Every structure is written in structure tokens, then in C-alpha cells.
Short mmCIF file of C-alpha atoms and ligand atoms in Angstrom, two decimals:
data_model
loop_
_atom_site.label_atom_id
_atom_site.label_comp_id
_atom_site.label_asym_id
_atom_site.label_seq_id
_atom_site.Cartn_x
_atom_site.Cartn_y
_atom_site.Cartn_z
CA UNK A 1 72.27 108.03 121.70
CA UNK A 2 73.13 106.01 118.64
CA UNK A 3 75.87 103.45 118.90
CA UNK A 4 78.46 102.60 116.28
CA UNK A 5 79.60 99.15 115.27
CA UNK A 6 82.33 98.83 117.88
CA UNK A 7 84.14 96.21 115.86
CA UNK A 8 85.35 99.04 113.64
CA UNK A 9 87.12 100.56 116.63
CA UNK A 10 89.28 97.45 116.90
CA UNK A 11 90.72 97.94 113.42
CA UNK A 12 94.13 99.50 112.81
CA UNK A 13 93.76 103.26 112.15
CA UNK A 14 93.88 102.89 108.38
CA UNK A 15 94.04 100.23 105.71
CA UNK A 16 97.63 99.15 104.99
CA UNK A 17 97.91 100.80 101.58
CA UNK A 18 96.27 104.02 102.79
CA UNK A 19 98.80 104.19 105.64
CA UNK A 20 101.65 103.76 103.19
CA UNK A 21 100.15 106.34 100.82
CA UNK A 22 99.98 108.90 103.64
CA UNK A 23 103.57 108.23 104.70
CA UNK A 24 104.80 108.63 101.13
CA UNK A 25 102.90 111.84 100.53
CA UNK A 26 104.35 113.36 103.73
CA UNK A 27 107.83 112.41 102.49
CA UNK A 28 107.18 113.77 98.99
CA UNK A 29 105.86 117.07 100.33
CA UNK A 30 108.96 117.49 102.49
CA UNK A 31 111.24 116.50 99.59
CA UNK A 32 109.68 117.95 96.42
CA UNK A 33 112.93 117.61 94.45
CA UNK A 34 113.07 113.82 94.88
CA UNK A 35 111.59 111.46 92.31
CA UNK A 36 109.83 108.79 94.33
CA UNK A 37 109.26 105.46 92.56
CA UNK A 38 106.21 103.59 93.84
CA UNK A 39 106.44 99.82 93.84
CA UNK A 40 104.13 99.50 96.84
CA UNK A 41 100.48 98.94 96.04
CA UNK A 42 99.91 96.47 93.22
CA UNK A 43 98.38 98.98 90.84
CA UNK A 44 98.87 98.64 87.10
CA UNK A 45 100.57 101.31 84.98
CA UNK A 46 100.01 100.19 81.38
CA UNK A 47 97.04 101.69 79.48
CA UNK A 48 94.03 99.58 78.59
CA UNK A 49 94.62 97.34 75.58
CA UNK A 50 93.28 98.64 72.22
CA UNK A 51 90.71 95.82 71.92
CA UNK A 52 89.25 96.83 75.29
CA UNK A 53 89.14 100.53 74.39
CA UNK A 54 87.36 99.69 71.13
CA UNK A 55 84.76 97.57 72.94
CA UNK A 56 84.20 100.35 75.46
CA UNK A 57 83.73 102.96 72.73
CA UNK A 58 81.16 100.78 71.02
CA UNK A 59 79.30 100.28 74.28
CA UNK A 60 79.35 104.02 74.99
CA UNK A 61 77.83 104.66 71.55
CA UNK A 62 75.11 102.11 72.29
CA UNK A 63 74.27 103.96 75.48
CA UNK A 64 73.82 107.14 73.44
CA UNK A 65 71.01 105.77 71.26
CA UNK A 66 67.45 105.18 72.42
CA UNK A 67 67.22 101.77 70.72
CA UNK A 68 70.37 100.38 72.32
CA UNK A 69 70.40 102.30 75.61
CA UNK A 70 70.50 100.13 78.77
CA UNK A 71 69.42 100.97 82.28
CA UNK A 72 69.85 98.61 85.23
CA UNK A 73 71.51 95.43 84.12
CA UNK A 74 70.88 91.96 85.52
CA UNK A 75 72.16 92.04 89.10
CA UNK A 76 74.25 88.88 88.68
CA UNK A 77 75.81 90.08 85.43
CA UNK A 78 74.89 90.04 81.73
CA UNK A 79 74.40 86.56 80.29
CA UNK A 80 76.86 87.25 77.47
CA UNK A 81 79.72 87.80 79.94
CA UNK A 82 78.77 85.02 82.35
CA UNK A 83 78.71 82.56 79.46
CA UNK A 84 82.04 83.75 78.12
CA UNK A 85 83.66 83.45 81.56
CA UNK A 86 82.22 79.98 82.18
CA UNK A 87 83.45 78.74 78.84
CA UNK A 88 86.85 80.40 78.48
CA UNK A 89 88.03 80.49 82.10
CA UNK A 90 86.56 77.19 83.23
CA UNK A 91 85.06 74.75 80.72
CA UNK A 92 87.96 75.15 78.27
CA UNK A 93 90.26 74.18 81.17
CA UNK A 94 88.20 71.12 81.97
CA UNK A 95 86.42 72.67 84.98
CA UNK A 96 82.75 71.97 85.31
CA UNK A 97 81.37 75.46 85.96
CA UNK A 98 78.12 76.76 84.46
CA UNK A 99 77.38 80.36 83.58
CA UNK A 100 74.72 80.62 86.28
CA UNK A 101 77.39 79.84 88.87
CA UNK A 102 79.22 83.08 87.96
CA UNK A 103 78.39 86.32 89.79
CA UNK A 104 79.76 89.42 88.09
CA UNK A 105 80.70 92.26 90.43
CA UNK A 106 82.71 95.46 90.65
CA UNK A 107 85.87 93.66 91.73
CA UNK A 108 87.41 90.87 93.75
CA UNK A 109 88.26 93.09 96.70
CA UNK A 110 84.61 93.81 97.46
CA UNK A 111 83.63 90.17 96.98
CA UNK A 112 86.46 88.87 99.20
CA UNK A 113 85.43 91.40 101.82
CA UNK A 114 81.69 90.80 101.59
CA UNK A 115 81.55 87.02 101.29
CA UNK A 116 81.91 86.49 105.06
CA UNK A 117 78.44 88.05 105.54
CA UNK A 118 76.67 84.91 104.38
CA UNK A 119 78.41 82.70 106.94
CA UNK A 120 77.65 82.24 110.61
CA UNK A 121 78.91 84.76 113.10
CA UNK A 122 80.60 81.88 114.92
CA UNK A 123 82.65 80.75 111.94
CA UNK A 124 86.32 80.16 112.67
CA UNK A 125 88.49 81.85 110.10
CA UNK A 126 91.88 80.54 108.97
CA UNK A 127 94.30 82.70 107.00
CA UNK A 128 97.78 82.34 105.65
CA UNK A 129 100.25 84.55 107.43
CA UNK A 130 101.25 86.90 105.73
CA UNK A 131 97.88 87.63 104.16
CA UNK A 132 96.02 90.17 102.00
CA UNK A 133 94.62 92.41 104.77
CA UNK A 134 91.05 92.51 103.40
CA UNK A 135 90.35 88.92 104.52
CA UNK A 136 91.14 89.67 108.15
CA UNK A 137 89.85 93.25 108.35
CA UNK A 138 86.44 92.33 106.93
CA UNK A 139 86.08 89.62 109.58
CA UNK A 140 87.13 92.10 112.27
CA UNK A 141 84.33 94.41 111.10
CA UNK A 142 81.92 91.52 111.44
CA UNK A 143 83.05 90.82 115.01
CA UNK A 144 84.34 87.36 114.28
CA UNK A 145 87.98 87.68 115.21
CA UNK A 146 88.13 88.12 119.00
CA UNK A 147 90.66 90.47 120.59
CA UNK A 148 93.81 91.85 119.13
CA UNK A 149 97.11 90.96 120.77
CA UNK A 150 99.19 94.03 120.00
CA UNK A 151 102.49 92.39 120.86
CA UNK A 152 101.97 89.26 118.79
CA UNK A 153 100.07 91.13 116.07
CA UNK A 154 97.30 88.51 115.96
CA UNK A 155 93.55 88.24 116.58
CA UNK A 156 92.64 85.71 119.24
CA UNK A 157 90.01 83.81 117.25
CA UNK A 158 91.77 83.77 113.90
CA UNK A 159 93.79 80.71 112.95
CA UNK A 160 97.08 81.85 111.42
CA UNK A 161 98.98 79.51 109.11
CA UNK A 162 102.55 80.78 108.83
CA UNK A 163 104.06 80.87 105.34
CA UNK A 164 107.75 81.62 105.45
CA UNK A 165 110.93 80.60 103.68
CA UNK A 166 111.27 77.79 106.27
CA UNK A 167 108.15 75.99 104.96
CA UNK A 168 108.61 77.20 101.37
CA UNK A 169 105.56 79.43 101.82
CA UNK A 170 103.22 76.43 101.84
CA UNK A 171 100.55 76.64 104.56
CA UNK A 172 99.77 73.53 106.59
CA UNK A 173 96.16 72.58 107.34
CA UNK A 174 95.50 73.23 111.05
CA UNK A 175 95.38 70.09 113.18
CA UNK A 176 94.23 71.21 116.60
CA UNK A 177 91.81 73.91 115.61
CA UNK A 178 89.09 73.41 113.09
CA UNK A 179 88.42 76.27 110.69
CA UNK A 180 85.09 76.89 108.97
CA UNK A 181 86.34 79.43 106.46
CA UNK A 182 89.80 79.10 104.91
CA UNK A 183 91.19 81.95 102.82
CA UNK A 184 93.74 80.93 100.19
CA UNK A 185 95.28 83.19 97.56
CA UNK A 186 97.07 81.44 94.71
CA UNK A 187 99.34 82.78 93.20
CA UNK A 188 99.85 84.39 96.51
CA UNK A 189 99.60 88.00 97.49
CA UNK A 190 101.90 89.10 99.09
CA UNK A 191 104.61 86.43 98.77
CA UNK A 192 104.30 85.87 95.02
CA UNK A 193 104.68 82.13 95.63
CA UNK A 194 102.29 79.39 94.50
CA UNK A 195 100.65 76.13 95.51
CA UNK A 196 100.89 73.45 92.86
CA UNK A 197 98.10 71.00 92.03
CA UNK A 198 99.15 68.43 94.65
CA UNK A 199 99.52 71.07 97.35
CA UNK A 200 96.10 72.52 96.56
CA UNK A 201 94.56 69.05 96.55
CA UNK A 202 95.67 68.68 100.16
CA UNK A 203 93.50 71.69 100.96
CA UNK A 204 90.47 70.53 99.03
CA UNK A 205 90.64 67.12 100.72
CA UNK A 206 91.08 68.77 104.12
CA UNK A 207 88.17 71.20 103.63
CA UNK A 208 85.89 68.34 102.64
CA UNK A 209 87.02 66.29 105.61
CA UNK A 210 86.45 69.01 108.22
CA UNK A 211 83.44 70.60 106.53
CA UNK A 212 85.09 73.94 105.78
CA UNK A 213 84.71 76.31 102.84
CA UNK A 214 87.81 77.47 100.95
CA UNK A 215 87.58 81.11 99.89
CA UNK A 216 89.99 81.01 96.98
CA UNK A 217 91.37 84.24 95.59
CA UNK A 218 92.61 83.72 92.05
CA UNK A 219 93.17 87.39 91.18
CA UNK A 220 96.69 86.72 89.89
CA UNK A 221 95.84 83.69 87.75
CA UNK A 222 96.98 85.35 84.50
CA UNK A 223 100.59 85.40 85.77
CA UNK A 224 100.93 81.63 86.09
CA UNK A 225 103.57 80.18 83.81
CA UNK A 226 104.37 76.82 85.44
CA UNK A 227 102.18 74.01 84.18
CA UNK A 228 101.77 72.37 87.59
CA UNK A 229 100.16 75.48 89.11
CA UNK A 230 96.37 75.29 88.73
CA UNK A 231 94.55 78.25 87.17
CA UNK A 232 91.42 77.51 89.17
CA UNK A 233 90.63 75.56 92.31
CA UNK A 234 87.98 73.72 90.29
CA UNK A 235 90.78 71.88 88.51
CA UNK A 236 90.99 69.89 91.75
CA UNK A 237 88.42 67.08 92.05
CA UNK A 238 85.96 67.71 94.87
CA UNK A 239 86.37 71.51 94.89
CA UNK A 240 82.84 72.11 93.63
CA UNK A 241 81.45 71.12 97.00
CA UNK A 242 83.88 73.07 99.17
CA UNK A 243 85.22 76.14 97.38
CA UNK A 244 84.26 79.64 96.28
CA UNK A 245 86.58 81.34 93.79
CA UNK A 246 87.17 85.07 93.33
CA UNK A 247 88.58 86.49 90.13
CA UNK A 248 89.39 89.97 88.99
CA UNK A 249 89.94 91.86 85.74
CA UNK A 250 92.28 94.27 87.54
CA UNK A 251 95.57 92.53 87.10
CA UNK A 252 95.03 90.52 83.90
CA UNK A 253 93.43 93.39 81.96
CA UNK A 254 94.38 96.55 83.82
CA UNK A 255 90.90 97.24 85.24
CA UNK A 256 92.09 98.59 88.62
CA UNK A 257 90.46 101.91 87.76
CA UNK A 258 87.69 100.45 85.60
CA UNK A 259 86.47 97.92 88.21
CA UNK A 260 85.18 94.44 87.39
CA UNK A 261 85.50 90.99 88.89
CA UNK A 262 83.48 87.88 89.49
CA UNK A 263 82.84 85.18 92.05
CA UNK A 264 82.14 81.55 91.32
CA UNK A 265 79.87 79.61 93.65
CA UNK A 266 79.08 76.09 92.47
CA UNK A 267 75.59 74.82 93.23
CA UNK A 268 77.12 71.76 94.93
CA UNK A 269 78.34 73.93 97.82
CA UNK A 270 75.75 73.36 100.51
CA UNK A 271 75.37 73.65 104.25
CA UNK A 272 72.94 70.84 104.95
CA UNK A 273 70.12 71.64 102.56
CA UNK A 274 70.97 75.33 102.24
CA UNK A 275 72.61 76.39 99.00
CA UNK A 276 75.42 78.91 99.49
CA UNK A 277 74.86 79.93 95.85
CA UNK A 278 71.30 80.92 96.74
CA UNK A 279 72.42 83.02 99.70
CA UNK A 280 74.99 84.93 97.67
CA UNK A 281 72.45 85.46 94.87
CA UNK A 282 70.06 86.90 97.46
CA UNK A 283 72.74 89.17 98.87
CA UNK A 284 73.91 90.32 95.45
CA UNK A 285 70.35 91.05 94.34
CA UNK A 286 69.66 93.07 97.47
CA UNK A 287 72.85 95.06 97.81
CA UNK A 288 74.23 95.35 94.28
CA UNK A 289 72.67 96.75 91.13
CA UNK A 290 74.96 95.10 88.66
CA UNK A 291 78.28 96.14 87.11
CA UNK A 292 78.11 98.77 84.33
CA UNK A 293 77.14 97.58 80.85
CA UNK A 294 80.08 99.46 79.31
CA UNK A 295 82.52 97.69 81.59
CA UNK A 296 81.01 94.26 81.03
CA UNK A 297 81.25 94.83 77.26
CA UNK A 298 84.87 95.85 77.76
CA UNK A 299 85.45 92.57 79.60
CA UNK A 300 84.17 90.65 76.59
CA UNK A 301 87.19 91.96 74.69
CA UNK A 302 89.44 90.33 77.28
CA UNK A 303 88.34 86.98 75.84
CA UNK A 304 88.50 87.92 72.14
CA UNK A 305 91.40 86.63 70.08
CA UNK A 306 92.79 90.13 69.64
CA UNK A 307 92.28 91.05 73.29
CA UNK A 308 93.94 87.86 74.49
CA UNK A 309 97.01 88.50 72.36
CA UNK A 310 97.30 92.09 73.59
CA UNK A 311 96.89 91.11 77.23
CA UNK A 312 99.42 88.33 76.91
CA UNK A 313 101.90 91.01 75.93
CA UNK A 314 100.88 93.17 78.88
CA UNK A 315 101.36 90.30 81.34
CA UNK A 316 104.74 89.57 79.73
CA UNK A 317 105.70 93.23 80.18
CA UNK A 318 105.01 93.07 83.92
CA UNK A 319 106.68 89.69 84.26
CA UNK A 320 109.77 91.11 82.60
CA UNK A 321 109.74 93.74 85.36
CA UNK A 322 109.49 90.91 87.88
CA UNK A 323 112.60 89.36 86.38
CA UNK A 324 114.43 92.70 86.49
CA UNK A 325 113.58 92.96 90.20
CA UNK A 326 114.43 89.36 91.02
CA UNK A 327 117.70 89.24 89.10
CA UNK A 328 118.75 92.72 90.18
CA UNK A 329 118.14 92.11 93.87
CA UNK A 330 119.72 88.67 93.77
CA UNK A 331 122.85 90.11 92.21
CA UNK A 332 122.78 92.76 94.95
CA UNK A 333 122.93 90.00 97.57
CA UNK A 334 119.25 89.94 98.56
CA UNK A 335 117.27 86.78 99.15
CA UNK A 336 114.20 86.92 96.95
CA UNK A 337 111.09 84.79 96.49
CA UNK A 338 108.09 84.85 94.16
CA UNK A 339 108.05 86.85 90.95
CA UNK A 340 107.93 83.78 88.68
CA UNK A 341 104.21 82.97 88.58
CA UNK A 342 103.11 86.22 90.17
CA UNK A 343 103.78 89.96 89.83
CA UNK A 344 105.05 90.27 93.41
CA UNK A 345 108.59 89.83 94.68
CA UNK A 346 109.02 89.01 98.35
CA UNK A 347 112.43 89.70 99.73
CA UNK A 348 114.13 89.10 103.02
CA UNK A 349 115.11 92.38 104.63
CA UNK A 350 118.89 92.60 105.04
CA UNK A 351 120.70 92.06 108.33
CA UNK A 352 117.59 91.37 110.37
CA UNK A 353 116.10 94.81 109.73
CA UNK A 354 112.42 95.12 110.60
CA UNK A 355 110.03 95.48 107.67
CA UNK A 356 109.07 99.06 108.58
CA UNK A 357 112.70 100.09 109.19
CA UNK A 358 113.55 98.76 105.75
CA UNK A 359 110.57 100.65 104.31
CA UNK A 360 111.82 103.94 105.82
CA UNK A 361 115.41 103.24 104.81
CA UNK A 362 114.45 102.52 101.21
CA UNK A 363 112.16 105.52 101.00
CA UNK A 364 114.73 107.91 102.41
CA UNK A 365 117.87 106.55 100.73
CA UNK A 366 116.59 105.25 97.40
CA UNK A 367 113.24 107.07 97.19
CA UNK A 368 111.63 103.74 96.40
CA UNK A 369 108.33 102.67 97.95
CA UNK A 370 107.54 99.04 98.73
CA UNK A 371 105.25 97.33 101.22
CA UNK A 372 106.52 96.19 104.63
CA UNK A 373 105.90 92.48 105.09
CA UNK A 374 104.70 92.89 108.67
CA UNK A 375 101.74 94.89 107.31
CA UNK A 376 100.43 91.57 106.00
CA UNK A 377 100.76 89.69 109.29
CA UNK A 378 103.29 88.71 111.95
CA UNK A 379 105.05 86.13 109.78
CA UNK A 380 105.67 88.88 107.24
CA UNK A 381 108.04 90.58 109.67
CA UNK A 382 111.53 90.67 108.22
CA UNK A 383 110.18 90.55 104.66
CA UNK A 384 109.29 93.22 102.12
CA UNK A 385 107.13 93.24 98.98
CA UNK A 386 107.89 94.91 95.66
CA UNK A 387 105.41 94.96 92.81
CA UNK A 388 106.21 94.36 89.16
CA UNK A 389 103.33 96.62 88.05
CA UNK A 390 105.49 99.73 87.62
CA UNK A 391 106.74 100.94 84.26
CA UNK A 392 109.83 99.18 82.93
CA UNK A 393 111.89 102.38 83.14
CA UNK A 394 110.95 103.04 86.76
CA UNK A 395 111.51 99.42 87.70
CA UNK A 396 115.02 99.42 86.24
CA UNK A 397 115.79 102.73 87.94
CA UNK A 398 114.43 101.58 91.29
CA UNK A 399 116.53 98.42 91.26
CA UNK A 400 119.64 100.31 90.21
CA UNK A 401 119.08 102.71 93.10
CA UNK A 402 118.57 99.85 95.59
CA UNK A 403 121.68 98.04 94.36
CA UNK A 404 123.66 101.26 94.63
CA UNK A 405 122.90 101.63 98.34
CA UNK A 406 125.38 100.58 100.93
CA UNK A 407 123.57 97.84 102.85
CA UNK A 408 122.51 98.98 106.34
C1 MLT B 501 97.90 94.89 96.63
O1 MLT B 501 98.75 95.74 96.45
O2 MLT B 501 98.00 93.98 97.46
C2 MLT B 501 96.67 94.97 95.81
O3 MLT B 501 96.81 95.82 94.76
C3 MLT B 501 95.57 95.45 96.58
C4 MLT B 501 94.30 95.12 95.90
O4 MLT B 501 94.27 94.49 94.85
O5 MLT B 501 93.29 95.49 96.48
#
């Protein structure tokens, strides 16, 4: 009889956002007259910018002519895009990253989930708590996380680094246990808070000292407005030899439905004489046939002068929503965090309510959907996440509804 990968049986029944989606659709079916406003999953609502649409149309036309048609693309990404990324996202910021250190993919989620495959089964994983669930779940699937303690909500072999209001959401490098893989997300999902240059340097120095790799998720980089928050980990000296960076076109250019991202692995990142870059190139070449030409051409428009100006406006639109949420909730007596350099607002649930109780209360009373903090890890209990990716009108309405509720 065949056997399944039993690690999958250890996972929670469904992925956090699928579980929320199911709950909301049950509620909506039972209450068809209610207008539910979804500020749960961080999915964009604004249409693709005109410069991107134009680039896509051109690429579609190319695909329709024999002389410009393209079949399989290069598995690591087209040179034109890799060069543009290396220059505009890195070299122009003073980071020493070459185009052949960029791996274009179908999105940061898959890369963050898949990257663990190239590391030893025995690797110790450290995550911030709360954390984007993909980092932990993908290591559970790989059998690296030990047993789940239902009561504490933790995996026995994972090193959790609490990030709460008490430590200003800044994780501390573990002292007693020594991680091999450290996941950091900056600006942070879910808390919407950031590490500044000095705080990130602590991590780069630590990783180099203990021989760990930092898996750095920079998906929300476009939302940074403070000058002391780094746009890339490679702004920190020494990061080339200890860090892998993931980036996405989902949140800066609205590609959540289009799909495109990239991973940066500097050639200096080595385990003894083995190049991590080489391993990922081998994996990518074996398991991935390259992102679509049309989408990679669309991404080129993200870096054009026109595209940049249009996307700046789009980011400003979402950050205005963030301000509406922050200011509105603060004036309603809530304690709020994040939402300044990130499109997520992290709020303390009122009167000690649990995250899921607050979720149900908000859904039933205000018909507003958010994400319960405990879904991101035990230190997320008592917190709640709202996204700024809704439309302006829905955001204003949702906050008015929340403010209008009598606090539980
Ligand atoms: C989130 O809501 O945390 C994100 O949208 C999920 C994702 O990017 O995969």
C-alpha cells in the first residue's frame, strides 16, 4: 500500500487564509443581505497600472506573430528583466547584486515555501512570532519542525522569537539555541512594523557569527517611507555571505493575480565549498520552466519612468487607507501598530478578547473581515490584523462601522 508524506497530517486542517475564506462564505450565505467588507487577506483591489497593461498588450501581440513568438523562456528569467532588477532595485541603492544572482519566479510565496528544500533536513528554523504561516507550514511539510504542542500552539523544534508591543516588535537573536535558518520579513507581515538599519545589522552580524542563513522576505519594500528602514538586506555590510532575499511584484504592482516574484542569492553565500546559488539554480532548472514572457515584459514596465510614477500613486492610495484605519481606530480607543511603512495595521483586541472571538464579533456586528493574530502564532494572540489593500470607500465604511460598535 502506498504511504503518504505523514508530515502533511501534522498540519492544521487548512491554510490560515483558506480557513478564514470558508468562515466568511458560510456567514455570507447565511446572511445574503449583509455587505461584508474584506480586510483580511492582503490582496490588492486597484487595477493594473496603464503602463503595465500597455506592456502586456505589446507582449501578447508579439506572441501572436511567428517572428516574435516565444516558447519556453530561460528558467532563471529573461536577461532583460534580471538586469533591470539588479540595476534598479539593488545597484542604484548601492547594493552589490549582479543580474545572474536574480532568480525570477512566479511569486515570493512559492519561493519562501520552496527555499527550505535546499537546506539540510536537520536545520533548526527560527521564526518571528507572529509569522507569515508559509515559513512554518513549509518546514512542517518537510518534517523539520518536530511535534506540535496544541496548548502552546508551537512546534517543538522551531525557535520562536516573540514580537509584541512589549519589545516594540523587534525580535531578539536566540542565545541558548542556535538556528540555521532565520526567517525575517521586513516590513513585517503581519505586524506592519519594521526593523531599521541598525536593528537589521544586529541580525546580519549574528547570522555570520553563528553560521546561519537569513531568509529575508522583502515583499512589502515598496511601502517603506522612513529613511532609516532598509529597502534590501544587502544594504547591510556582510549580508551577501549570509542572506537570501525574496521579492514580489504582488504588492508593489498589483500582480497578486498575475504572479511574478524573484529571489536573490549572492554567490558569496556558501556552505563550505558548496554554493547555495548553484543549488537553487539546479532546483529552479529542474522544477520550474520559467515565468511567462508576457508577465516578465509587464514587469519591465514597473521600472519604467511612467510605470514608477503610476505605481507610486497606487502605493500612496493604499497607504492613505492605512492612515484611515490607524487614525480611525485610534480615535475609537484602539491601540494600533504598523501601517506607516507597511500596508498592515496590527491592533490590540479590546478588553482582553481572544483574536478569534474578536474576528467573530467583528464579522457578526460590523460585517468586517480581518485576520486573527493568533493565526500567525502564539504571540499574535490578543492582536488582530487589518489590511490597507481594500478600496478607499470600503475602508472608510469598515472603520466607521467598527467605530460605531459598542465595545464588547
Ligand atoms: C497575507 O495576507 O498575509 C498575504 O496576502 C498572503 C500572501 O501574500 O501570500
